Amino acid sequence: MKLSLVLSTQPARFDAVAFKGDLAANFAKIAGWGYDGVELAIRDPRLVDAEAIADLARGHGLAIPAIGTGQAWGEEGLSFTDPDPAIRDAAIARVHSHIPLAARFEAVIIIGLLRGIVRPGLAPGQAMALLVDALRQNCAAAAEQGVRIALEPINRYETTLINTVAEGLELIEKVGAQNLGLLLDTFHMNIEEPAIEASIAAAGDRIFHFHVADSNRWPPGGGHIDFRSVLDALFAAGYDGFVSGEFLPRPDADSAAGQAITFLRSLSPFHD
Ligand code: LER
Ligand code: MN
């Protein structure tokens, strides 16, 4: 099992990213715990030094399996479904600007809250049409550089658009792009899916990336999700990508990262 941890390249409000800021120190720590990769949360690629990141990744033997884009929503309010076309265009352009970096690191681009939340003044059907249109544009541009895009079903308390795996798969059908798949996150799945394992099986080879946090968004092992059963289902579905930790820094970031890898590796005789 290849494990990674979410790391933000800039300070950010989103609290389930345990590591923010000082990139060099965080890469060293993440490698030191024994993780195999770093998932980067990047608000704007113009703010990062790609060479420095490549050097750090190479120096520590860490892969960069995924790039998260949600901070452009959280910090700047960009979204695919904003009633203002200028904001929608800026969101689409922002994703386009991640493509060269994703191609360089062979990372998937994550679409989480950048899809937005249906705003007053926009009917749900209109929001869905805007989302389909934005994803078609992003997927076409990404395909030219061999990059894949992973849309994350997110629980109902954070967005009104695409809460479940079934809705995600329906959206993929509508978009009709081979390089569009899903990022499944056990925290959201625990809230929205009838049975996590069955939904993983339904998503099958459309699972492009995987986030782990426990039922309370604490590190795996801190809540009541049966991770052995969930990981069994994930690997039975043929998934061979990274299992990426995105959890609250409880009791603190370092302890959470250490506990997560110890717990997940304790399952690894079944998932090596
Ligand atoms: C991001 O990966 C995520 O899981 C969301 O909860 C962001 O709000
Ligand atoms: Mn997530």
PDB file of C-alpha atoms and ligand atoms in Angstrom:
ATOM      1  CA  MET A   1       0.000   0.000   0.000  1.00  0.00           C
ATOM      2  CA  LYS A   2       1.426   3.378  -1.053  1.00  0.00           C
ATOM      3  CA  LEU A   3       0.671   6.054   1.523  1.00  0.00           C
ATOM      4  CA  SER A   4       0.755   9.820   1.140  1.00  0.00           C
ATOM      5  CA  LEU A   5      -0.194  12.781   3.274  1.00  0.00           C
ATOM      6  CA  VAL A   6      -1.834  16.079   2.320  1.00  0.00           C
ATOM      7  CA  LEU A   7       0.467  19.076   2.605  1.00  0.00           C
ATOM      8  CA  SER A   8      -0.497  22.653   1.830  1.00  0.00           C
ATOM      9  CA  THR A   9       2.090  24.752   0.016  1.00  0.00           C
ATOM     10  CA  GLN A  10       0.597  27.945   1.513  1.00  0.00           C
ATOM     11  CA  PRO A  11      -1.139  28.855   4.771  1.00  0.00           C
ATOM     12  CA  ALA A  12      -4.829  27.891   4.446  1.00  0.00           C
ATOM     13  CA  ARG A  13      -8.029  27.898   6.450  1.00  0.00           C
ATOM     14  CA  PHE A  14      -9.085  24.287   5.689  1.00  0.00           C
ATOM     15  CA  ASP A  15      -8.398  22.461   8.943  1.00  0.00           C
ATOM     16  CA  ALA A  16      -8.130  18.834   7.776  1.00  0.00           C
ATOM     17  CA  VAL A  17      -4.759  19.618   6.191  1.00  0.00           C
ATOM     18  CA  ALA A  18      -2.422  18.965   9.050  1.00  0.00           C
ATOM     19  CA  PHE A  19       0.714  20.317   7.392  1.00  0.00           C
ATOM     20  CA  LYS A  20       1.074  23.842   6.059  1.00  0.00           C
ATOM     21  CA  GLY A  21       3.919  26.235   5.329  1.00  0.00           C
ATOM     22  CA  ASP A  22       7.625  25.292   5.656  1.00  0.00           C
ATOM     23  CA  LEU A  23       7.837  22.885   2.713  1.00  0.00           C
ATOM     24  CA  ALA A  24      11.353  21.596   3.269  1.00  0.00           C
ATOM     25  CA  ALA A  25      10.725  20.756   6.923  1.00  0.00           C
ATOM     26  CA  ASN A  26       7.404  19.092   6.120  1.00  0.00           C
ATOM     27  CA  PHE A  27       8.807  16.981   3.260  1.00  0.00           C
ATOM     28  CA  ALA A  28      11.547  15.805   5.628  1.00  0.00           C
ATOM     29  CA  LYS A  29       9.054  14.919   8.364  1.00  0.00           C
ATOM     30  CA  ILE A  30       6.682  13.102   5.983  1.00  0.00           C
ATOM     31  CA  ALA A  31       9.550  11.042   4.558  1.00  0.00           C
ATOM     32  CA  GLY A  32      10.824  10.407   8.093  1.00  0.00           C
ATOM     33  CA  TRP A  33       7.547   8.807   9.164  1.00  0.00           C
ATOM     34  CA  GLY A  34       7.801   6.456   6.178  1.00  0.00           C
ATOM     35  CA  TYR A  35       5.165   7.894   3.833  1.00  0.00           C
ATOM     36  CA  ASP A  36       5.731   7.234   0.120  1.00  0.00           C
ATOM     37  CA  GLY A  37       4.272  10.454  -1.220  1.00  0.00           C
ATOM     38  CA  VAL A  38       3.018  13.967  -0.609  1.00  0.00           C
ATOM     39  CA  GLU A  39      -0.316  15.213  -1.901  1.00  0.00           C
ATOM     40  CA  LEU A  40       0.022  18.944  -2.513  1.00  0.00           C
ATOM     41  CA  ALA A  41      -2.814  21.392  -1.856  1.00  0.00           C
ATOM     42  CA  ILE A  42      -1.994  24.352  -4.101  1.00  0.00           C
ATOM     43  CA  ARG A  43      -4.145  27.470  -4.218  1.00  0.00           C
ATOM     44  CA  ASP A  44      -2.415  28.912  -7.270  1.00  0.00           C
ATOM     45  CA  PRO A  45       0.483  27.292  -9.164  1.00  0.00           C
ATOM     46  CA  ARG A  46       1.991  30.766  -9.671  1.00  0.00           C
ATOM     47  CA  LEU A  47       2.723  30.823  -5.941  1.00  0.00           C
ATOM     48  CA  VAL A  48       4.873  27.678  -5.925  1.00  0.00           C
ATOM     49  CA  ASP A  49       8.423  27.005  -7.006  1.00  0.00           C
ATOM     50  CA  ALA A  50       8.084  23.823  -9.074  1.00  0.00           C
ATOM     51  CA  GLU A  51      11.847  23.276  -9.194  1.00  0.00           C
ATOM     52  CA  ALA A  52      12.142  23.451  -5.408  1.00  0.00           C
ATOM     53  CA  ILE A  53       9.253  20.984  -5.001  1.00  0.00           C
ATOM     54  CA  ALA A  54      10.773  18.607  -7.558  1.00  0.00           C
ATOM     55  CA  ASP A  55      14.114  18.756  -5.733  1.00  0.00           C
ATOM     56  CA  LEU A  56      12.498  18.073  -2.368  1.00  0.00           C
ATOM     57  CA  ALA A  57      10.461  15.175  -3.738  1.00  0.00           C
ATOM     58  CA  ARG A  58      13.486  13.640  -5.449  1.00  0.00           C
ATOM     59  CA  GLY A  59      15.733  14.231  -2.441  1.00  0.00           C
ATOM     60  CA  HIS A  60      13.335  12.454  -0.084  1.00  0.00           C
ATOM     61  CA  GLY A  61      12.228   9.782  -2.558  1.00  0.00           C
ATOM     62  CA  LEU A  62       8.615  10.981  -2.320  1.00  0.00           C
ATOM     63  CA  ALA A  63       6.050  10.810  -5.124  1.00  0.00           C
ATOM     64  CA  ILE A  64       3.474  13.552  -5.692  1.00  0.00           C
ATOM     65  CA  PRO A  65       0.367  11.556  -6.561  1.00  0.00           C
ATOM     66  CA  ALA A  66      -2.198  14.355  -6.481  1.00  0.00           C
ATOM     67  CA  ILE A  67      -2.680  18.108  -6.489  1.00  0.00           C
ATOM     68  CA  GLY A  68      -5.659  19.595  -4.635  1.00  0.00           C
ATOM     69  CA  THR A  69      -7.266  22.811  -5.908  1.00  0.00           C
ATOM     70  CA  GLY A  70      -9.893  23.542  -3.228  1.00  0.00           C
ATOM     71  CA  GLN A  71      -8.080  26.510  -1.714  1.00  0.00           C
ATOM     72  CA  ALA A  72      -8.993  28.577  -4.775  1.00  0.00           C
ATOM     73  CA  TRP A  73     -12.556  28.219  -3.481  1.00  0.00           C
ATOM     74  CA  GLY A  74     -11.752  28.442   0.223  1.00  0.00           C
ATOM     75  CA  GLU A  75      -9.425  31.417   0.024  1.00  0.00           C
ATOM     76  CA  GLU A  76     -10.580  33.225  -3.169  1.00  0.00           C
ATOM     77  CA  GLY A  77     -14.186  32.130  -3.763  1.00  0.00           C
ATOM     78  CA  LEU A  78     -13.578  30.758  -7.275  1.00  0.00           C
ATOM     79  CA  SER A  79     -16.106  28.175  -8.469  1.00  0.00           C
ATOM     80  CA  PHE A  80     -17.396  26.453 -11.622  1.00  0.00           C
ATOM     81  CA  THR A  81     -20.982  27.209 -10.651  1.00  0.00           C
ATOM     82  CA  ASP A  82     -20.899  30.812  -9.457  1.00  0.00           C
ATOM     83  CA  PRO A  83     -23.659  32.946 -11.007  1.00  0.00           C
ATOM     84  CA  ASP A  84     -20.915  35.386 -12.121  1.00  0.00           C
ATOM     85  CA  PRO A  85     -19.354  34.185 -15.424  1.00  0.00           C
ATOM     86  CA  ALA A  86     -16.055  35.953 -14.650  1.00  0.00           C
ATOM     87  CA  ILE A  87     -15.668  33.879 -11.470  1.00  0.00           C
ATOM     88  CA  ARG A  88     -16.533  30.684 -13.358  1.00  0.00           C
ATOM     89  CA  ASP A  89     -13.983  31.463 -16.073  1.00  0.00           C
ATOM     90  CA  ALA A  90     -11.341  32.194 -13.448  1.00  0.00           C
ATOM     91  CA  ALA A  91     -12.024  28.811 -11.806  1.00  0.00           C
ATOM     92  CA  ILE A  92     -11.668  26.990 -15.137  1.00  0.00           C
ATOM     93  CA  ALA A  93      -8.484  28.921 -15.956  1.00  0.00           C
ATOM     94  CA  ARG A  94      -7.080  28.112 -12.521  1.00  0.00           C
ATOM     95  CA  VAL A  95      -7.485  24.385 -13.141  1.00  0.00           C
ATOM     96  CA  HIS A  96      -5.873  24.767 -16.565  1.00  0.00           C
ATOM     97  CA  SER A  97      -2.912  26.396 -14.880  1.00  0.00           C
ATOM     98  CA  HIS A  98      -2.357  23.286 -12.714  1.00  0.00           C
ATOM     99  CA  ILE A  99      -2.002  20.993 -15.741  1.00  0.00           C
ATOM    100  CA  PRO A 100       1.736  21.496 -16.498  1.00  0.00           C
ATOM    101  CA  LEU A 101       2.625  20.888 -12.843  1.00  0.00           C
ATOM    102  CA  ALA A 102       0.406  17.794 -12.701  1.00  0.00           C
ATOM    103  CA  ALA A 103       1.969  16.476 -15.927  1.00  0.00           C
ATOM    104  CA  ARG A 104       5.463  17.001 -14.522  1.00  0.00           C
ATOM    105  CA  PHE A 105       4.715  15.088 -11.305  1.00  0.00           C
ATOM    106  CA  GLU A 106       2.325  12.555 -12.893  1.00  0.00           C
ATOM    107  CA  ALA A 107      -0.235  13.765 -10.365  1.00  0.00           C
ATOM    108  CA  VAL A 108      -4.015  13.715 -10.687  1.00  0.00           C
ATOM    109  CA  ILE A 109      -5.755  17.076 -10.344  1.00  0.00           C
ATOM    110  CA  ILE A 110      -8.433  17.048  -7.667  1.00  0.00           C
ATOM    111  CA  ILE A 111     -11.699  18.923  -8.097  1.00  0.00           C
ATOM    112  CA  GLY A 112     -13.248  19.270  -4.663  1.00  0.00           C
ATOM    113  CA  LEU A 113     -15.061  22.407  -3.593  1.00  0.00           C
ATOM    114  CA  LEU A 114     -13.908  24.313  -6.677  1.00  0.00           C
ATOM    115  CA  ARG A 115     -17.125  22.964  -8.234  1.00  0.00           C
ATOM    116  CA  GLY A 116     -18.970  25.267  -5.836  1.00  0.00           C
ATOM    117  CA  ILE A 117     -22.262  25.100  -4.001  1.00  0.00           C
ATOM    118  CA  VAL A 118     -25.559  25.844  -5.734  1.00  0.00           C
ATOM    119  CA  ARG A 119     -26.079  29.536  -5.028  1.00  0.00           C
ATOM    120  CA  PRO A 120     -29.442  31.335  -4.725  1.00  0.00           C
ATOM    121  CA  GLY A 121     -30.455  32.519  -8.175  1.00  0.00           C
ATOM    122  CA  LEU A 122     -29.227  29.361  -9.886  1.00  0.00           C
ATOM    123  CA  ALA A 123     -31.434  26.282 -10.346  1.00  0.00           C
ATOM    124  CA  PRO A 124     -29.780  22.902  -9.534  1.00  0.00           C
ATOM    125  CA  GLY A 125     -30.077  21.888 -13.218  1.00  0.00           C
ATOM    126  CA  GLN A 126     -28.301  25.061 -14.304  1.00  0.00           C
ATOM    127  CA  ALA A 127     -25.516  24.471 -11.804  1.00  0.00           C
ATOM    128  CA  MET A 128     -25.111  20.905 -13.077  1.00  0.00           C
ATOM    129  CA  ALA A 129     -24.904  22.125 -16.684  1.00  0.00           C
ATOM    130  CA  LEU A 130     -22.199  24.629 -15.702  1.00  0.00           C
ATOM    131  CA  LEU A 131     -20.302  21.925 -13.858  1.00  0.00           C
ATOM    132  CA  VAL A 132     -20.444  19.562 -16.862  1.00  0.00           C
ATOM    133  CA  ASP A 133     -19.260  22.338 -19.172  1.00  0.00           C
ATOM    134  CA  ALA A 134     -16.343  23.308 -16.901  1.00  0.00           C
ATOM    135  CA  LEU A 135     -15.215  19.694 -16.488  1.00  0.00           C
ATOM    136  CA  ARG A 136     -15.372  19.109 -20.249  1.00  0.00           C
ATOM    137  CA  GLN A 137     -13.059  22.088 -20.793  1.00  0.00           C
ATOM    138  CA  ASN A 138     -10.657  21.026 -18.040  1.00  0.00           C
ATOM    139  CA  CYS A 139     -10.607  17.369 -19.115  1.00  0.00           C
ATOM    140  CA  ALA A 140      -9.935  18.263 -22.765  1.00  0.00           C
ATOM    141  CA  ALA A 141      -6.986  20.478 -21.793  1.00  0.00           C
ATOM    142  CA  ALA A 142      -5.661  17.908 -19.302  1.00  0.00           C
ATOM    143  CA  ALA A 143      -5.926  15.037 -21.816  1.00  0.00           C
ATOM    144  CA  GLU A 144      -3.530  16.862 -24.152  1.00  0.00           C
ATOM    145  CA  GLN A 145      -0.834  16.441 -21.501  1.00  0.00           C
ATOM    146  CA  GLY A 146      -1.888  12.982 -20.316  1.00  0.00           C
ATOM    147  CA  VAL A 147      -3.278  14.327 -17.022  1.00  0.00           C
ATOM    148  CA  ARG A 148      -6.246  12.812 -15.164  1.00  0.00           C
ATOM    149  CA  ILE A 149      -8.842  14.712 -13.146  1.00  0.00           C
ATOM    150  CA  ALA A 150     -10.507  13.310 -10.025  1.00  0.00           C
ATOM    151  CA  LEU A 151     -13.795  14.750  -8.796  1.00  0.00           C
ATOM    152  CA  GLU A 152     -14.455  14.216  -5.090  1.00  0.00           C
ATOM    153  CA  PRO A 153     -17.976  13.466  -3.844  1.00  0.00           C
ATOM    154  CA  ILE A 154     -18.216  15.682  -0.737  1.00  0.00           C
ATOM    155  CA  ASN A 155     -20.734  15.424   2.103  1.00  0.00           C
ATOM    156  CA  ARG A 156     -23.970  17.426   2.152  1.00  0.00           C
ATOM    157  CA  TYR A 157     -22.791  19.810   4.884  1.00  0.00           C
ATOM    158  CA  GLU A 158     -20.062  21.198   2.615  1.00  0.00           C
ATOM    159  CA  THR A 159     -21.745  21.276  -0.812  1.00  0.00           C
ATOM    160  CA  THR A 160     -25.066  20.615  -2.505  1.00  0.00           C
ATOM    161  CA  LEU A 161     -23.432  19.341  -5.709  1.00  0.00           C
ATOM    162  CA  ILE A 162     -22.283  15.690  -5.979  1.00  0.00           C
ATOM    163  CA  ASN A 163     -22.446  14.159  -2.507  1.00  0.00           C
ATOM    164  CA  THR A 164     -22.353  10.479  -3.418  1.00  0.00           C
ATOM    165  CA  VAL A 165     -20.440   8.027  -5.568  1.00  0.00           C
ATOM    166  CA  ALA A 166     -23.594   7.357  -7.619  1.00  0.00           C
ATOM    167  CA  GLU A 167     -23.952  11.074  -8.376  1.00  0.00           C
ATOM    168  CA  GLY A 168     -20.256  11.238  -9.245  1.00  0.00           C
ATOM    169  CA  LEU A 169     -20.550   8.338 -11.681  1.00  0.00           C
ATOM    170  CA  GLU A 170     -23.617   9.915 -13.294  1.00  0.00           C
ATOM    171  CA  LEU A 171     -21.676  13.149 -13.741  1.00  0.00           C
ATOM    172  CA  ILE A 172     -18.763  11.280 -15.354  1.00  0.00           C
ATOM    173  CA  GLU A 173     -21.224   9.785 -17.863  1.00  0.00           C
ATOM    174  CA  LYS A 174     -22.535  13.251 -18.706  1.00  0.00           C
ATOM    175  CA  VAL A 175     -19.058  14.739 -19.146  1.00  0.00           C
ATOM    176  CA  GLY A 176     -17.971  11.803 -21.316  1.00  0.00           C
ATOM    177  CA  ALA A 177     -14.205  12.159 -20.779  1.00  0.00           C
ATOM    178  CA  GLN A 178     -11.930   9.142 -20.309  1.00  0.00           C
ATOM    179  CA  ASN A 179      -9.570  11.120 -18.055  1.00  0.00           C
ATOM    180  CA  LEU A 180     -12.285  12.001 -15.521  1.00  0.00           C
ATOM    181  CA  GLY A 181     -12.639   9.811 -12.440  1.00  0.00           C
ATOM    182  CA  LEU A 182     -13.400  10.061  -8.746  1.00  0.00           C
ATOM    183  CA  LEU A 183     -11.507  10.820  -5.589  1.00  0.00           C
ATOM    184  CA  LEU A 184     -13.184   8.868  -2.812  1.00  0.00           C
ATOM    185  CA  ASP A 185     -12.775  10.111   0.763  1.00  0.00           C
ATOM    186  CA  THR A 186     -13.740   7.796   3.625  1.00  0.00           C
ATOM    187  CA  PHE A 187     -14.877  10.719   5.798  1.00  0.00           C
ATOM    188  CA  HIS A 188     -17.442  11.834   3.218  1.00  0.00           C
ATOM    189  CA  MET A 189     -18.376   8.248   2.334  1.00  0.00           C
ATOM    190  CA  ASN A 190     -19.135   7.474   5.983  1.00  0.00           C
ATOM    191  CA  ILE A 191     -21.739  10.267   5.925  1.00  0.00           C
ATOM    192  CA  GLU A 192     -23.243   9.720   2.472  1.00  0.00           C
ATOM    193  CA  GLU A 193     -22.870   6.124   1.261  1.00  0.00           C
ATOM    194  CA  PRO A 194     -25.285   3.329   2.187  1.00  0.00           C
ATOM    195  CA  ALA A 195     -22.276   0.969   2.403  1.00  0.00           C
ATOM    196  CA  ILE A 196     -18.740   2.216   1.817  1.00  0.00           C
ATOM    197  CA  GLU A 197     -17.463  -1.089   0.400  1.00  0.00           C
ATOM    198  CA  ALA A 198     -20.329  -1.443  -2.099  1.00  0.00           C
ATOM    199  CA  SER A 199     -19.809   2.110  -3.330  1.00  0.00           C
ATOM    200  CA  ILE A 200     -16.100   1.463  -3.810  1.00  0.00           C
ATOM    201  CA  ALA A 201     -16.985  -1.600  -5.884  1.00  0.00           C
ATOM    202  CA  ALA A 202     -19.446   0.457  -7.942  1.00  0.00           C
ATOM    203  CA  ALA A 203     -16.796   3.113  -8.650  1.00  0.00           C
ATOM    204  CA  GLY A 204     -14.292   0.402  -9.751  1.00  0.00           C
ATOM    205  CA  ASP A 205     -11.687   1.631 -12.203  1.00  0.00           C
ATOM    206  CA  ARG A 206     -13.022   5.178 -11.986  1.00  0.00           C
ATOM    207  CA  ILE A 207     -11.294   5.546  -8.614  1.00  0.00           C
ATOM    208  CA  PHE A 208      -8.388   7.835  -9.475  1.00  0.00           C
ATOM    209  CA  HIS A 209      -7.393   8.798  -5.916  1.00  0.00           C
ATOM    210  CA  PHE A 210      -8.323   7.926  -2.326  1.00  0.00           C
ATOM    211  CA  HIS A 211      -8.455  10.004   0.895  1.00  0.00           C
ATOM    212  CA  VAL A 212      -8.510   8.443   4.340  1.00  0.00           C
ATOM    213  CA  ALA A 213      -9.794   9.928   7.570  1.00  0.00           C
ATOM    214  CA  ASP A 214     -11.864   8.191  10.204  1.00  0.00           C
ATOM    215  CA  SER A 215     -15.601   8.770  10.872  1.00  0.00           C
ATOM    216  CA  ASN A 216     -14.783  11.821  13.043  1.00  0.00           C
ATOM    217  CA  ARG A 217     -12.108  13.048  10.579  1.00  0.00           C
ATOM    218  CA  TRP A 218      -9.449  12.004  13.023  1.00  0.00           C
ATOM    219  CA  PRO A 219      -6.577   9.904  11.677  1.00  0.00           C
ATOM    220  CA  PRO A 220      -7.561   6.341  10.676  1.00  0.00           C
ATOM    221  CA  GLY A 221      -7.931   4.273  13.838  1.00  0.00           C
ATOM    222  CA  GLY A 222      -9.447   7.197  15.802  1.00  0.00           C
ATOM    223  CA  GLY A 223     -13.080   6.515  14.873  1.00  0.00           C
ATOM    224  CA  HIS A 224     -15.353   3.654  13.870  1.00  0.00           C
ATOM    225  CA  ILE A 225     -14.654   3.042  10.168  1.00  0.00           C
ATOM    226  CA  ASP A 226     -13.564  -0.545   9.496  1.00  0.00           C
ATOM    227  CA  PHE A 227     -10.436   0.260   7.480  1.00  0.00           C
ATOM    228  CA  ARG A 228      -9.460  -3.351   6.943  1.00  0.00           C
ATOM    229  CA  SER A 229     -12.758  -3.988   5.194  1.00  0.00           C
ATOM    230  CA  VAL A 230     -12.623  -0.667   3.282  1.00  0.00           C
ATOM    231  CA  LEU A 231      -9.071  -1.286   2.039  1.00  0.00           C
ATOM    232  CA  ASP A 232      -9.989  -4.862   1.095  1.00  0.00           C
ATOM    233  CA  ALA A 233     -12.769  -3.439  -1.084  1.00  0.00           C
ATOM    234  CA  LEU A 234     -10.460  -0.779  -2.537  1.00  0.00           C
ATOM    235  CA  PHE A 235      -7.764  -3.214  -3.633  1.00  0.00           C
ATOM    236  CA  ALA A 236     -10.340  -5.776  -4.777  1.00  0.00           C
ATOM    237  CA  ALA A 237     -11.607  -3.031  -7.107  1.00  0.00           C
ATOM    238  CA  GLY A 238      -8.145  -3.024  -8.718  1.00  0.00           C
ATOM    239  CA  TYR A 239      -6.986   0.283  -7.223  1.00  0.00           C
ATOM    240  CA  ASP A 240      -3.209   0.637  -7.279  1.00  0.00           C
ATOM    241  CA  GLY A 241      -2.837   4.355  -6.521  1.00  0.00           C
ATOM    242  CA  PHE A 242      -2.052   6.165  -3.305  1.00  0.00           C
ATOM    243  CA  VAL A 243      -4.013   6.089  -0.065  1.00  0.00           C
ATOM    244  CA  SER A 244      -3.696   9.662   1.094  1.00  0.00           C
ATOM    245  CA  GLY A 245      -4.190  10.909   4.649  1.00  0.00           C
ATOM    246  CA  GLU A 246      -6.404  13.984   4.947  1.00  0.00           C
ATOM    247  CA  PHE A 247      -7.415  14.327   8.591  1.00  0.00           C
ATOM    248  CA  LEU A 248      -7.613  16.765  11.473  1.00  0.00           C
ATOM    249  CA  PRO A 249      -4.389  17.491  13.366  1.00  0.00           C
ATOM    250  CA  ARG A 250      -5.626  15.780  16.555  1.00  0.00           C
ATOM    251  CA  PRO A 251      -4.121  15.806  19.122  1.00  0.00           C
ATOM    252  CA  ASP A 252      -1.521  17.631  16.998  1.00  0.00           C
ATOM    253  CA  ALA A 253      -0.294  17.351  13.404  1.00  0.00           C
ATOM    254  CA  ASP A 254       2.821  15.298  14.128  1.00  0.00           C
ATOM    255  CA  SER A 255       1.078  12.781  16.382  1.00  0.00           C
ATOM    256  CA  ALA A 256      -1.779  12.413  13.902  1.00  0.00           C
ATOM    257  CA  ALA A 257       0.589  11.711  10.991  1.00  0.00           C
ATOM    258  CA  GLY A 258       2.549   9.187  13.041  1.00  0.00           C
ATOM    259  CA  GLN A 259      -0.566   7.437  14.373  1.00  0.00           C
ATOM    260  CA  ALA A 260      -2.108   7.217  10.896  1.00  0.00           C
ATOM    261  CA  ILE A 261       0.848   5.491   9.300  1.00  0.00           C
ATOM    262  CA  THR A 262       1.338   3.143  12.242  1.00  0.00           C
ATOM    263  CA  PHE A 263      -2.321   2.143  12.110  1.00  0.00           C
ATOM    264  CA  LEU A 264      -2.504   1.783   8.313  1.00  0.00           C
ATOM    265  CA  ARG A 265       0.750  -0.171   8.148  1.00  0.00           C
ATOM    266  CA  SER A 266      -0.612  -2.507  10.842  1.00  0.00           C
ATOM    267  CA  LEU A 267      -3.199  -3.527   8.218  1.00  0.00           C
ATOM    268  CA  SER A 268      -0.574  -3.950   5.547  1.00  0.00           C
ATOM    269  CA  PRO A 269       0.033  -7.698   5.866  1.00  0.00           C
ATOM    270  CA  PHE A 270      -3.285  -7.797   4.062  1.00  0.00           C
ATOM    271  CA  HIS A 271      -2.424  -4.958   1.669  1.00  0.00           C
ATOM    272  CA  ASP A 272       1.246  -5.002   0.731  1.00  0.00           C
TER     273      ASP A 272
HETATM  274  C1  LER B   1     -11.056  17.878   0.315  1.00  0.00           C
HETATM  275  O1  LER B   1     -10.363  16.758  -0.147  1.00  0.00           O
HETATM  276  C2  LER B   1     -12.202  17.470   1.158  1.00  0.00           C
HETATM  277  O2  LER B   1     -12.310  16.337   1.539  1.00  0.00           O
HETATM  278  C3  LER B   1     -13.231  18.449   1.523  1.00  0.00           C
HETATM  279  O3  LER B   1     -13.763  18.175   2.780  1.00  0.00           O
HETATM  280  C4  LER B   1     -12.813  19.879   1.354  1.00  0.00           C
HETATM  281  O4  LER B   1     -13.726  20.696   1.982  1.00  0.00           O
HETATM  282 MN    MN B   2     -10.959  14.762   0.833  1.00  0.00          MN
END
